[in-house]
Coordinates of C-alpha atoms in Angstrom, one line a residue:
X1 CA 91.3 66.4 -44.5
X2 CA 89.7 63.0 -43.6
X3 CA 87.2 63.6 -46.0
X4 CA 90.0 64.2 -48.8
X5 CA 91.8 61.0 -47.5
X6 CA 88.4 59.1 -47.5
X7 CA 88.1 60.3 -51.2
X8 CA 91.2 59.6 -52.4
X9 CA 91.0 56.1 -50.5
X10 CA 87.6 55.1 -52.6
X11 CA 89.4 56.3 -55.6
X12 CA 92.8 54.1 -55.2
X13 CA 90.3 51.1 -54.6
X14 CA 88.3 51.7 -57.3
X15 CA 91.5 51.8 -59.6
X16 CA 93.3 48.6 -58.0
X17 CA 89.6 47.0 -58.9
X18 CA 89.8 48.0 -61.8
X19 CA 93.5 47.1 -62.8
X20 CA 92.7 43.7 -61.5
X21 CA 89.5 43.2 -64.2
X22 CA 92.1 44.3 -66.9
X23 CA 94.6 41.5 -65.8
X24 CA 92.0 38.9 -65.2
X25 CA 91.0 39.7 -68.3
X26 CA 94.5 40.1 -70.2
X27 CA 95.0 36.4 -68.9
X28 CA 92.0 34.9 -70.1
X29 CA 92.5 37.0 -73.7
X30 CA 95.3 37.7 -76.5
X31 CA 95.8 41.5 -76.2
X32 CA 97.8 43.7 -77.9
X33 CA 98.4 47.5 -77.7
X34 CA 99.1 49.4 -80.4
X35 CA 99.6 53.7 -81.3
X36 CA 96.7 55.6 -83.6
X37 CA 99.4 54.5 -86.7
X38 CA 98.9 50.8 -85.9
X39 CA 102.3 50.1 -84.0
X40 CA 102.5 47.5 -81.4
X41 CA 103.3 49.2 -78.2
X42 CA 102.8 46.6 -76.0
X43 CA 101.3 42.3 -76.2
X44 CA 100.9 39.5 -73.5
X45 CA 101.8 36.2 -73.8
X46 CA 98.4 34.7 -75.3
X47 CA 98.7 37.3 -78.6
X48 CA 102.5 36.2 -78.6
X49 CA 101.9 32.6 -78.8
X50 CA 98.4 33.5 -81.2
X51 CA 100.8 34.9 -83.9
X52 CA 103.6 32.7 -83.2
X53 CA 106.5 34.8 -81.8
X54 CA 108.0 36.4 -78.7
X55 CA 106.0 39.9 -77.2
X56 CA 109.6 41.1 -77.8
X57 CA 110.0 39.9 -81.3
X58 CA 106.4 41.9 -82.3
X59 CA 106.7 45.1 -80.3
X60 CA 107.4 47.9 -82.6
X61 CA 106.4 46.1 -85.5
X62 CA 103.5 47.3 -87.6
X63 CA 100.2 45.8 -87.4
X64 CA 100.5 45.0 -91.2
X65 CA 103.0 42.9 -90.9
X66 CA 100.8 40.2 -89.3
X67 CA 98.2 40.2 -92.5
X68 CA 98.8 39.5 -96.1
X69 CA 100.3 42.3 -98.6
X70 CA 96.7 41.7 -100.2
X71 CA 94.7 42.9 -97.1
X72 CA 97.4 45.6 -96.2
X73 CA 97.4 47.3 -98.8
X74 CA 93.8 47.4 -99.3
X75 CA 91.4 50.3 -99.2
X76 CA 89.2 48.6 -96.3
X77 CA 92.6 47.9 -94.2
X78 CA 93.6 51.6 -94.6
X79 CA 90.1 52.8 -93.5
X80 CA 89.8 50.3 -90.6
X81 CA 93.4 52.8 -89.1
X82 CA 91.3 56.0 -89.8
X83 CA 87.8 54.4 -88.2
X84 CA 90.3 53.9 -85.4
X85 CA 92.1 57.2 -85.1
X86 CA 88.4 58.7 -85.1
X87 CA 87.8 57.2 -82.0
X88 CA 85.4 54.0 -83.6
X89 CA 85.3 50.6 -82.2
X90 CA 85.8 47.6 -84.6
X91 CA 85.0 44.1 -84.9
X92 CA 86.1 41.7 -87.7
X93 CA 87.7 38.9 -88.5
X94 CA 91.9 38.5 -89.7
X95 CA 94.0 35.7 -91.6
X96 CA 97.5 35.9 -89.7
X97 CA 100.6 35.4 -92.0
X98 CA 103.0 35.8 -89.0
X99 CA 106.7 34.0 -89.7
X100 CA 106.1 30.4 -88.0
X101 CA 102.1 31.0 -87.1
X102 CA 100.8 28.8 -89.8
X103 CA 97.3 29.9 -91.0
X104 CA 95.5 31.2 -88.5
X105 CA 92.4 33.5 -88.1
X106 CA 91.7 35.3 -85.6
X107 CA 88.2 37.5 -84.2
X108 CA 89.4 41.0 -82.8
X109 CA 88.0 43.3 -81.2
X110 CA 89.6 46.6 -81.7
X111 CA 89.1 49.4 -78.6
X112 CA 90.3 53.1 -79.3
X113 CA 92.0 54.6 -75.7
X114 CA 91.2 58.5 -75.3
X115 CA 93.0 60.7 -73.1
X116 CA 91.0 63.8 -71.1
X117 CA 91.3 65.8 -74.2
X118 CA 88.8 63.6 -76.1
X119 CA 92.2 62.0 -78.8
X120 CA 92.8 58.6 -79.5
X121 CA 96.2 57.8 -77.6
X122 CA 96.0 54.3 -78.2
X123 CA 94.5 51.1 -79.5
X124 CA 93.4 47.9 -77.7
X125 CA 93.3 44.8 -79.3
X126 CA 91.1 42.0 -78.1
X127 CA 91.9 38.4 -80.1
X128 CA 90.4 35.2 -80.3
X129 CA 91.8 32.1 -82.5
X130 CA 88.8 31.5 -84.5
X131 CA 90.8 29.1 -87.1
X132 CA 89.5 25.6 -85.9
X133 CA 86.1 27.4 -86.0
X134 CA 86.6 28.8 -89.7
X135 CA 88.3 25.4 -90.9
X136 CA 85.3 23.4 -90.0
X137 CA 82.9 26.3 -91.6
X138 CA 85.3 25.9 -94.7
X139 CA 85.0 22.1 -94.8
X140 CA 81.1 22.1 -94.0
X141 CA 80.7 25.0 -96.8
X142 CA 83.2 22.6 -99.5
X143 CA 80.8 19.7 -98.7
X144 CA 77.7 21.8 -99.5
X145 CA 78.8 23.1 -102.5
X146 CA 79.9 19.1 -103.3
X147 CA 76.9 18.2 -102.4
X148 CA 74.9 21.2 -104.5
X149 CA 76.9 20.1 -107.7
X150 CA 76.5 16.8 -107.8
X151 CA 72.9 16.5 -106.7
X152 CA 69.4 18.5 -106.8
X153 CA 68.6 20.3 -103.5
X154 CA 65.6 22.4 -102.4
X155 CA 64.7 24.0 -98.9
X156 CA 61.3 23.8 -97.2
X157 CA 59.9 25.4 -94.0
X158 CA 58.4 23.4 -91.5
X159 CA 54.6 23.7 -93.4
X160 CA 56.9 22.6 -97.0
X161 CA 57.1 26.0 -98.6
X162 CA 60.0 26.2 -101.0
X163 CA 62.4 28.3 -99.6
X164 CA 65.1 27.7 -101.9
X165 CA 66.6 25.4 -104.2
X166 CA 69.7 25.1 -106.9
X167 CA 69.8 24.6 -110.3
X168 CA 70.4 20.8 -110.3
X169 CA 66.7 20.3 -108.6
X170 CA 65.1 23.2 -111.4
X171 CA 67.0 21.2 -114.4
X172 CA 65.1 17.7 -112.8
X173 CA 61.8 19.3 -112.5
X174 CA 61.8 21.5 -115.7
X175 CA 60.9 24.8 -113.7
X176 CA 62.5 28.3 -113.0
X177 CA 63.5 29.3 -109.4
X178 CA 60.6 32.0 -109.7
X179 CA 57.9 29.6 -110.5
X180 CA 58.7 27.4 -107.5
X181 CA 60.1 29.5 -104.6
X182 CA 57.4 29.9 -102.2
X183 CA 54.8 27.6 -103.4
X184 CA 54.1 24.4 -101.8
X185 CA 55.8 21.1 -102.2
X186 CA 52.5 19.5 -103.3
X187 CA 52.8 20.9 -106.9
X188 CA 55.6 18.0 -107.2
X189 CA 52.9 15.2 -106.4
X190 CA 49.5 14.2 -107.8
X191 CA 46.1 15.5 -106.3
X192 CA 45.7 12.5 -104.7
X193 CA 48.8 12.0 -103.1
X194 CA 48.4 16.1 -101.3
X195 CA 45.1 15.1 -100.0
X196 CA 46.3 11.7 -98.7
X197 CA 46.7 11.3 -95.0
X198 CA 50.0 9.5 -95.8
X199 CA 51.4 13.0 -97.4
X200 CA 50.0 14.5 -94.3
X201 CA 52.0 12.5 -91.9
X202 CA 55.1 12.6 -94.3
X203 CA 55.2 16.7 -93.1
X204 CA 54.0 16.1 -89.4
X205 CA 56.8 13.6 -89.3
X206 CA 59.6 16.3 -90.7
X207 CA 58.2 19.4 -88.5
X208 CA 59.2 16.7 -85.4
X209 CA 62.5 16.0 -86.7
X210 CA 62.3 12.8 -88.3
X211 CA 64.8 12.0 -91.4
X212 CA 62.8 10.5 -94.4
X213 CA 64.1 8.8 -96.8
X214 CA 63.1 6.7 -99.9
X215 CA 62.5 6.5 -103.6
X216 CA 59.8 8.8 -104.8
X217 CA 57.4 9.4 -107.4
X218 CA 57.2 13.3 -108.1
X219 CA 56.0 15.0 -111.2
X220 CA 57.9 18.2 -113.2
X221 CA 56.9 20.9 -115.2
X222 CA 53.5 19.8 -117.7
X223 CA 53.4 16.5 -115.8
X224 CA 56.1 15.0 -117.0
X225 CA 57.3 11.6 -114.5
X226 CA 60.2 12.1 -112.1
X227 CA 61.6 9.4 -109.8
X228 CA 64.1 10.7 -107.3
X229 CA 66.1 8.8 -105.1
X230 CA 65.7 11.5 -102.0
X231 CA 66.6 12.1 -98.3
X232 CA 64.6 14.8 -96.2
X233 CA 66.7 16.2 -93.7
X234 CA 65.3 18.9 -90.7
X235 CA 67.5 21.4 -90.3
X236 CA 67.9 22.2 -86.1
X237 CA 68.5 25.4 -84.4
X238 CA 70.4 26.3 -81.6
X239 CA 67.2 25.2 -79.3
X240 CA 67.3 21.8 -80.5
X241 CA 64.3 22.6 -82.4
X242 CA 64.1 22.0 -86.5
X243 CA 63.6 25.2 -88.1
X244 CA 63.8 23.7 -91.7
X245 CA 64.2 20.9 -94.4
X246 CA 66.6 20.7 -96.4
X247 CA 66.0 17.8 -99.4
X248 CA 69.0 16.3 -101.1
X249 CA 68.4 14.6 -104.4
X250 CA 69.4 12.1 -107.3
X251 CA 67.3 12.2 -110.4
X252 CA 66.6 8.1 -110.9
X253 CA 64.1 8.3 -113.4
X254 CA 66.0 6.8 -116.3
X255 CA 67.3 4.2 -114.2
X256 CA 63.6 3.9 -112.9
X257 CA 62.4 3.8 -117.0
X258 CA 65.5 1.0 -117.5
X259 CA 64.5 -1.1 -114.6
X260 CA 60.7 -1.5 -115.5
X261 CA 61.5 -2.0 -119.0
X262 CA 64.1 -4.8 -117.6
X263 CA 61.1 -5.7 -115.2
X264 CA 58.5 -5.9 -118.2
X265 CA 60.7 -8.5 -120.4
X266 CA 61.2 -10.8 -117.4
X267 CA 57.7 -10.5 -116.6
X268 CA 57.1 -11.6 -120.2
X269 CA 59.7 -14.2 -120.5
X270 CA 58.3 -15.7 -117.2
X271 CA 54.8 -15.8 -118.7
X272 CA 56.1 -17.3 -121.9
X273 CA 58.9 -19.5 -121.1
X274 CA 59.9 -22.2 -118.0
X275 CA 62.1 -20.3 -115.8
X276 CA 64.1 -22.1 -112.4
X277 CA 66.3 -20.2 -110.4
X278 CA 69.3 -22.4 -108.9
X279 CA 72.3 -21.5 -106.0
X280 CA 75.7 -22.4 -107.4
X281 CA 76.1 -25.7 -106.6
X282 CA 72.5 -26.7 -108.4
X283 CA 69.9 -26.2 -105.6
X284 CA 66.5 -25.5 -106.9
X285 CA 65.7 -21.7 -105.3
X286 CA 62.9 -20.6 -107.1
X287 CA 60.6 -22.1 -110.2
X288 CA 57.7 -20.2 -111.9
X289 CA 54.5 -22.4 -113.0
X290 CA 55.7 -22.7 -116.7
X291 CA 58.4 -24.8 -115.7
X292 CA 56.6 -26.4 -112.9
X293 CA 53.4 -27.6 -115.0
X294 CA 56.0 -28.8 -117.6
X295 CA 57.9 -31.1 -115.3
X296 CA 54.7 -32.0 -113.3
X297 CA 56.2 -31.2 -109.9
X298 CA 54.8 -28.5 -107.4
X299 CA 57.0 -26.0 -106.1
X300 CA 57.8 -27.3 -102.6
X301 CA 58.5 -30.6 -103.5
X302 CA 61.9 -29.3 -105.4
X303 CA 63.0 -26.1 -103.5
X304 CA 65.3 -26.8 -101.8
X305 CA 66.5 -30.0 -103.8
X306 CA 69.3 -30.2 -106.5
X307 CA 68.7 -30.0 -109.5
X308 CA 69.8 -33.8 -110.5
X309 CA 66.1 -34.9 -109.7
X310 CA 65.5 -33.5 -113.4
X311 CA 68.1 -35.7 -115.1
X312 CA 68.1 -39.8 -114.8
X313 CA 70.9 -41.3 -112.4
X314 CA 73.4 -42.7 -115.4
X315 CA 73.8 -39.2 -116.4
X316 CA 73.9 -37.5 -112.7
X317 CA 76.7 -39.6 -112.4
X318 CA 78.9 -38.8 -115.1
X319 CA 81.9 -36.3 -114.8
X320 CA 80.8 -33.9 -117.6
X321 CA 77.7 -33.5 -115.2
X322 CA 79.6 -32.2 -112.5
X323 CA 81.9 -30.4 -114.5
X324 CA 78.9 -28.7 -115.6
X325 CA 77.6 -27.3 -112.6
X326 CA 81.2 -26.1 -112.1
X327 CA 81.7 -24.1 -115.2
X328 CA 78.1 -22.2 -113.9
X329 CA 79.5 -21.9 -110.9
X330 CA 82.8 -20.0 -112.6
X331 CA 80.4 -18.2 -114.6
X332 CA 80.2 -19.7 -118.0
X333 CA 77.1 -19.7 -119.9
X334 CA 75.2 -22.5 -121.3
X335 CA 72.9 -23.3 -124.2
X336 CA 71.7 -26.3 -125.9
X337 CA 68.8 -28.8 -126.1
X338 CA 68.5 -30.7 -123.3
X339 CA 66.7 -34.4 -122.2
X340 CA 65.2 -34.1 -118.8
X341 CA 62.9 -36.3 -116.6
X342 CA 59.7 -35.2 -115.7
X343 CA 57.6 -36.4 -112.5
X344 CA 56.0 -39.2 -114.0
X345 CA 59.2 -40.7 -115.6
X346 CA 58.4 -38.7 -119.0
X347 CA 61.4 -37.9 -121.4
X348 CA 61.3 -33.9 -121.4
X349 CA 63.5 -32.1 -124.1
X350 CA 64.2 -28.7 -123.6
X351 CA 65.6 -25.9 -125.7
X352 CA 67.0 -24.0 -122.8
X353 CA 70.2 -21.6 -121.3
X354 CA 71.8 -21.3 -118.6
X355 CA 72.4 -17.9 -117.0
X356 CA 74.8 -17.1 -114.5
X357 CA 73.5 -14.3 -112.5
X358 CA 76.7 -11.8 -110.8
X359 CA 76.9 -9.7 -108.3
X360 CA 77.9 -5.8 -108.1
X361 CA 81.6 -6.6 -108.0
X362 CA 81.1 -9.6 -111.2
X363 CA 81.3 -12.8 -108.9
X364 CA 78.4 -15.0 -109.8
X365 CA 75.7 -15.4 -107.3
X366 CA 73.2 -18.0 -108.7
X367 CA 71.9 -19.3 -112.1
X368 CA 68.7 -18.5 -114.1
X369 CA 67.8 -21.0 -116.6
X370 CA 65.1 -19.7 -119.9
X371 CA 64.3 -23.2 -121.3
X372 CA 61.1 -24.2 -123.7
X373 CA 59.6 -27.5 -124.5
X374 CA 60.5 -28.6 -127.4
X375 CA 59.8 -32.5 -127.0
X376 CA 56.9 -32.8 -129.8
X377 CA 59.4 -30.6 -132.4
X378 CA 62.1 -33.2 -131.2
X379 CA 60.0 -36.3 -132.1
X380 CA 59.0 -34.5 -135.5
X381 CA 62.3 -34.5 -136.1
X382 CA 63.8 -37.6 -135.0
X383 CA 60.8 -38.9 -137.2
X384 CA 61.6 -37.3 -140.1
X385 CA 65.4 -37.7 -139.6
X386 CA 64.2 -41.6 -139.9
X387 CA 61.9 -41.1 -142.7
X388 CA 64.9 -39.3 -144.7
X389 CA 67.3 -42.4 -143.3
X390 CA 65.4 -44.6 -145.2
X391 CA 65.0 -43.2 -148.1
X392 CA 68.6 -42.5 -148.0
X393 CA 69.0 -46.6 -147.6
X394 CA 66.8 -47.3 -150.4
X395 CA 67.2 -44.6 -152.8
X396 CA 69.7 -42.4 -155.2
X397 CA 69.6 -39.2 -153.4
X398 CA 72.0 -36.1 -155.3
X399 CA 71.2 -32.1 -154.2
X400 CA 71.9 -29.4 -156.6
X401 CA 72.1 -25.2 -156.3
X402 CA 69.9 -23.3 -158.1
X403 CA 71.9 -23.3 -160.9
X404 CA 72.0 -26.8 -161.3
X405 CA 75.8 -27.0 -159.4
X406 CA 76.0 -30.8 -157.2
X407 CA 76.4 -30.2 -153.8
X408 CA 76.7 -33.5 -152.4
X409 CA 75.2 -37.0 -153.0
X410 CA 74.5 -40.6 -151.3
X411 CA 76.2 -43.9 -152.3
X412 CA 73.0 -45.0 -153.9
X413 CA 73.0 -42.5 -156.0
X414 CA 76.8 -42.9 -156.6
X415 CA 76.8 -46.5 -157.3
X416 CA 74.1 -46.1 -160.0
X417 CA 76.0 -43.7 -162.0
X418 CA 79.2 -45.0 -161.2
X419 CA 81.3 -42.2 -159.9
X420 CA 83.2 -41.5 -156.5
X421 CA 81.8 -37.8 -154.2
X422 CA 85.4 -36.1 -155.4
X423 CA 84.3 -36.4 -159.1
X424 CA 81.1 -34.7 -158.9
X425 CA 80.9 -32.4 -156.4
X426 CA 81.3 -28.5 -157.6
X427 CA 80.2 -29.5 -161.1
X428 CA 77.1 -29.0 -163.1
X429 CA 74.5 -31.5 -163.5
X430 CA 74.6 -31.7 -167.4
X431 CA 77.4 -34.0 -166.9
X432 CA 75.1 -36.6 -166.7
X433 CA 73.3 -35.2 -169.8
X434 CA 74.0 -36.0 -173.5
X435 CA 75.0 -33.3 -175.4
X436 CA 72.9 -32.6 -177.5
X437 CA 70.2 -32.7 -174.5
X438 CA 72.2 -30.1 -172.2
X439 CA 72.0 -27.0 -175.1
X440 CA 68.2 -27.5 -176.0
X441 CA 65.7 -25.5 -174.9
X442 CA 63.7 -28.3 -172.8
X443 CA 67.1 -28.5 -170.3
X444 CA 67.0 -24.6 -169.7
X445 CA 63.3 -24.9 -169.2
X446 CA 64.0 -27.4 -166.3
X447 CA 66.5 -25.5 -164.6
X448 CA 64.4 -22.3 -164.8
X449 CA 60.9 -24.0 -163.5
X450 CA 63.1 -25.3 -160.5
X451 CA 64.7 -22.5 -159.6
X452 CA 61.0 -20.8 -159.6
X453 CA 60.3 -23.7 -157.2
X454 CA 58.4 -25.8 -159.5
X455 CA 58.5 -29.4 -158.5
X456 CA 59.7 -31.9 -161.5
X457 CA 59.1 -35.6 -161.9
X458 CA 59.1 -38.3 -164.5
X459 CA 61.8 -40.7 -166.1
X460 CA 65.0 -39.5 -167.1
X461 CA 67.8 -40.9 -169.8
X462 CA 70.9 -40.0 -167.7
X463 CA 75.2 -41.1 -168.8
X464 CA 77.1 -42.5 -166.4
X465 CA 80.9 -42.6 -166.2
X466 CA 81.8 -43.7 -169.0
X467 CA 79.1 -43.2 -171.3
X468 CA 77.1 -45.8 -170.3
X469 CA 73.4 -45.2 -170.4
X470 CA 71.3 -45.0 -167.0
X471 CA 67.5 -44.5 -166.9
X472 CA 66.2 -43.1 -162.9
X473 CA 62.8 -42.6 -161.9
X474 CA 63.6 -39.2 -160.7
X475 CA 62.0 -36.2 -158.8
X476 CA 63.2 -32.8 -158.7
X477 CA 61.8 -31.3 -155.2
X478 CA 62.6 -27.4 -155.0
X479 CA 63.7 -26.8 -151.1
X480 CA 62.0 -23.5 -149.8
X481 CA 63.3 -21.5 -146.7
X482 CA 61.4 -20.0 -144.1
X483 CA 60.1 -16.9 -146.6
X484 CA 59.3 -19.6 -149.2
X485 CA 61.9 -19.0 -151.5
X486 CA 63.7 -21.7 -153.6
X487 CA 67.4 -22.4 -151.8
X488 CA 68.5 -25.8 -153.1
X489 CA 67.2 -28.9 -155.2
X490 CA 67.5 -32.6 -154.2
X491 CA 66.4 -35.5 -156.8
X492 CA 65.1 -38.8 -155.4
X493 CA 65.6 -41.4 -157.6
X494 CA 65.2 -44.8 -158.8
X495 CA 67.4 -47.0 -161.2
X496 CA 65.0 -48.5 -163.6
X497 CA 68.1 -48.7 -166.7
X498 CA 67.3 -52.8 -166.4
X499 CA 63.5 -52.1 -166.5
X500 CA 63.9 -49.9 -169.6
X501 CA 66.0 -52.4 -171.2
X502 CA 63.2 -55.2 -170.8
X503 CA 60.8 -53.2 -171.9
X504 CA 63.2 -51.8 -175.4
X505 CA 62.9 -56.2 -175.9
X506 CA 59.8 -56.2 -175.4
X507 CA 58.9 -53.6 -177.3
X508 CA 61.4 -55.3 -179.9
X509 CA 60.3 -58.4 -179.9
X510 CA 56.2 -57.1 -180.1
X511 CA 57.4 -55.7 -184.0
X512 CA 59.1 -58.3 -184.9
X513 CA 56.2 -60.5 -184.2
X514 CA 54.0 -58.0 -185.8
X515 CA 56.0 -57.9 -189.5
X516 CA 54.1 -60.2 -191.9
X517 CA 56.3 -63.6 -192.9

């Protein structure tokens, strides 16, 4: 009998144990009961609150009712009842659609009961919210596959063996995910580079961890250049310790192509032409030895310095010099020729422009100004713009089109024949011209040998307004352009109608003289 009692004694205690594991457990858990048809029989307070309702409100309710008509009435959701009824554990994961749950998944663990006769009598379910979990799996999964569109990726182990990588990363380097998987990331860079210590400690540096990042030379299928703008990222395990890389991407090579191309024209503008950099209120930042050499100044004596030490004090001065500065300052651009002072006091002129350089969002920063020397070509031309003066002072100047049309013509020139600008201009040059000389032959033939550039000179018998008779010392100078073609005609000319007229007297006087008395 004590034995029996001693027995049944173990046996409660083992039980009450028991029972108290279950309740510690229930309390730390959302758990649910349900029969081998999948109706709750029974749920605590932690499932309650999981699906958003009273244990009251749920019992007797079907088990589908918490999931979507989708999953319910699926094939899998019917043979997850019948793995059940057949006495099978199962473990998966649930998207609750519970009135006033939100969405919410949930990790269960599903425990057939059996009684003594070996049948399922019941189910127990075991929940955990997993939703915060699977939201932030969601988001980190929507930024990868943002991340895969939008830019090349490829996978490495630790010793850089491809592993992986997407299509964006194949279409960059021209190959096919079967030529690259499992080969070694040195078939991107030359033979030198692989057998460089630098490439060496670039991997060391990645198997310890480090993030590496950069702009980086690489070469595609047949050797074709690719620059990519790159970040190498190890990928850690649970230990702390990488396991991985994973290399995100941006193909830069045209804007690589664009920017040495860019880099190449400066280059050669610098070589060719004076270049000075300024800040926006004139301050000399930067000068390149073109520039310097032409103004006779090294560079530290005018970094730093505005850039009125260039222009003489009457004209620093003056308000359209500061308005100036503020127009580059605003942005404008500016191009003309330009008189400058050099070290020495010499009068520089320049051909030059002035660049306002802006910034990412269009605000100007500083000013770059291209300039060449064109002092000799100036003083050609202020000497040949006083040659032409004079001649203008002291002879008849008229300029035709090729087709013998006046274009314009000096008061000399007026005076002698006698007419005002208005009367000539737009008409032919025959007006001066007797009649019968404008239809002959010899007229065409001058008009044709000048428009064929041929250069004409010699005295000419011209009719002023009037009529009256006017004899010029004339020649007809064909004006070429830069090709050498024939544009325009101007006539320089001399009266000599009063010289002409002595000499007729003379001439008049000699035969009477001569005839016998």
């Amino acid at each position: 009998m004590s034995d029996q009692t001693t027995t049944t004694g173990s046996a409660d205690e083992l039980l009450a144990e028991l029972q108290s594991q279950v309740e510690a457990y229930e309390r730390g858990s959302a758990t649910a009961e349900y029969s081998p048809e999948g109706r709750i029989l029974r749920a605590n307070d932690a499932f309650a609150e999981l699906v958003g309702a009273d244990p009251a409100e749920i019992v007797g309710t079907e088990h589908r009712s918490l999931v979507s008509p989708e999953v319910s009435g699926s094939a899998e959701y019917a043979g997850l009842w019948e793995q059940l009824r057949s006495g099978s554990n199962h473990t998966g994961e649930f998207r609750l659609l519970w009135q006033g749950s939100g969405d919410r998944w949930i990790r269960s663990s599903w425990v057939p009961v059996k009684n003594r006769a070996g049948q399922v009598v019941k189910v127990i379910e075991h929940a955990l919210d997993v939703t915060e979990g699977k939201r932030a799996a969601a988001d980190a999964q929507g930024k990868i596959q943002a991340i895969s569109r939008s830019q090349a990726v490829i996978e490495f182990d630790l010793d850089g063996h491809i592993l992986d990588a997407n299509e964006n990363f194949l279409a960059v380097v021209g190959y096919g995910a079967d030529e690259v998987i499992g080969r070694h990331h040195r078939m991107f860079v030359s033979p030198d580079t692989a057998e460089s210590a630098e490439y060496a400690d670039f991997w060391r540096r990645l198997r310890q961890g480090e993030f590496v990042s950069g702009e980086f030379h690489r070469y595609g299928k047949q050797g074709r250049d690719v620059w990519l703008q790159a970040t190498y990222n190890p990928i850690f395990g649970p230990d702390g310790k990488p396991w991985k890389v994973v290399k995100f991407a941006s193909d830069v090579t045209e804007a690589k192509t664009r920017n040495a191309d860019f880099e190449g024209k400066v280059t050669a503008i610098r070589r060719s032409q004076a270049v000075i950099e300024f800040d926006l209120e004139g301050t000399v930042l930067e000068a390149n030895d073109v520039f310097l050499g032409l103004m006779g100044y090294r560079l530290e004596e005018i970094v730093g310095r505005h850039h009125r030490i260039f222009v003489d004090a009457a004209e620093a001065d003056r308000p359209e010099y500061r308005a100036f500065w503020e127009k580059l300052g605003r942005g404008e651009f500016h191009s003309a020729e330009y008189r400058r002072i050099a070290k020495d006091g010499r009068e520089v002129w320049i051909r030059a422009t002035y660049n306002p350089i802006l910034d990412a969002d269009g605000k100007p920063v500083k000013v770059v100004k291209f300039a060449n020397d064109v002092t000799a070509e100036k003083l050609r031309n202020v000497e040949y713009a006083g040659r032409l003066a004079a001649i203008d002072r002291s002879q008849a100047v008229i300029e035709f089109d090729l087709d013998g049309r006046i274009l314009t013509a000096n008061e000399n020139f007026l005076n002698t024949v006698g007419y005002a600008l208005e009367e000539i201009v737009g008409r032919h040059h025959s007006m001066f011209c007797t009649d019968e000389y404008a239809a002959s032959d010899e007229y065409r033939d001058l008009w044709a040998r000048l428009r064929n550039g041929e250069f004409r000179s010699g005295r000419f018998h011209r009719r002023g307004k009037d009529g009256r008779d006017v004899w010029l010392q004339s020649s007809y100078n064909p004006i070429l352009d830069l090709s050498g073609r024939p544009v325009k005609v101007i006539k320089y000319a001399y009266d000599v109608t009063e010289q002409v007229r002595l000499e007729e007297q003379l001439n008049a006087r000699a035969e009477h003289l001569s005839v016998p008395a």
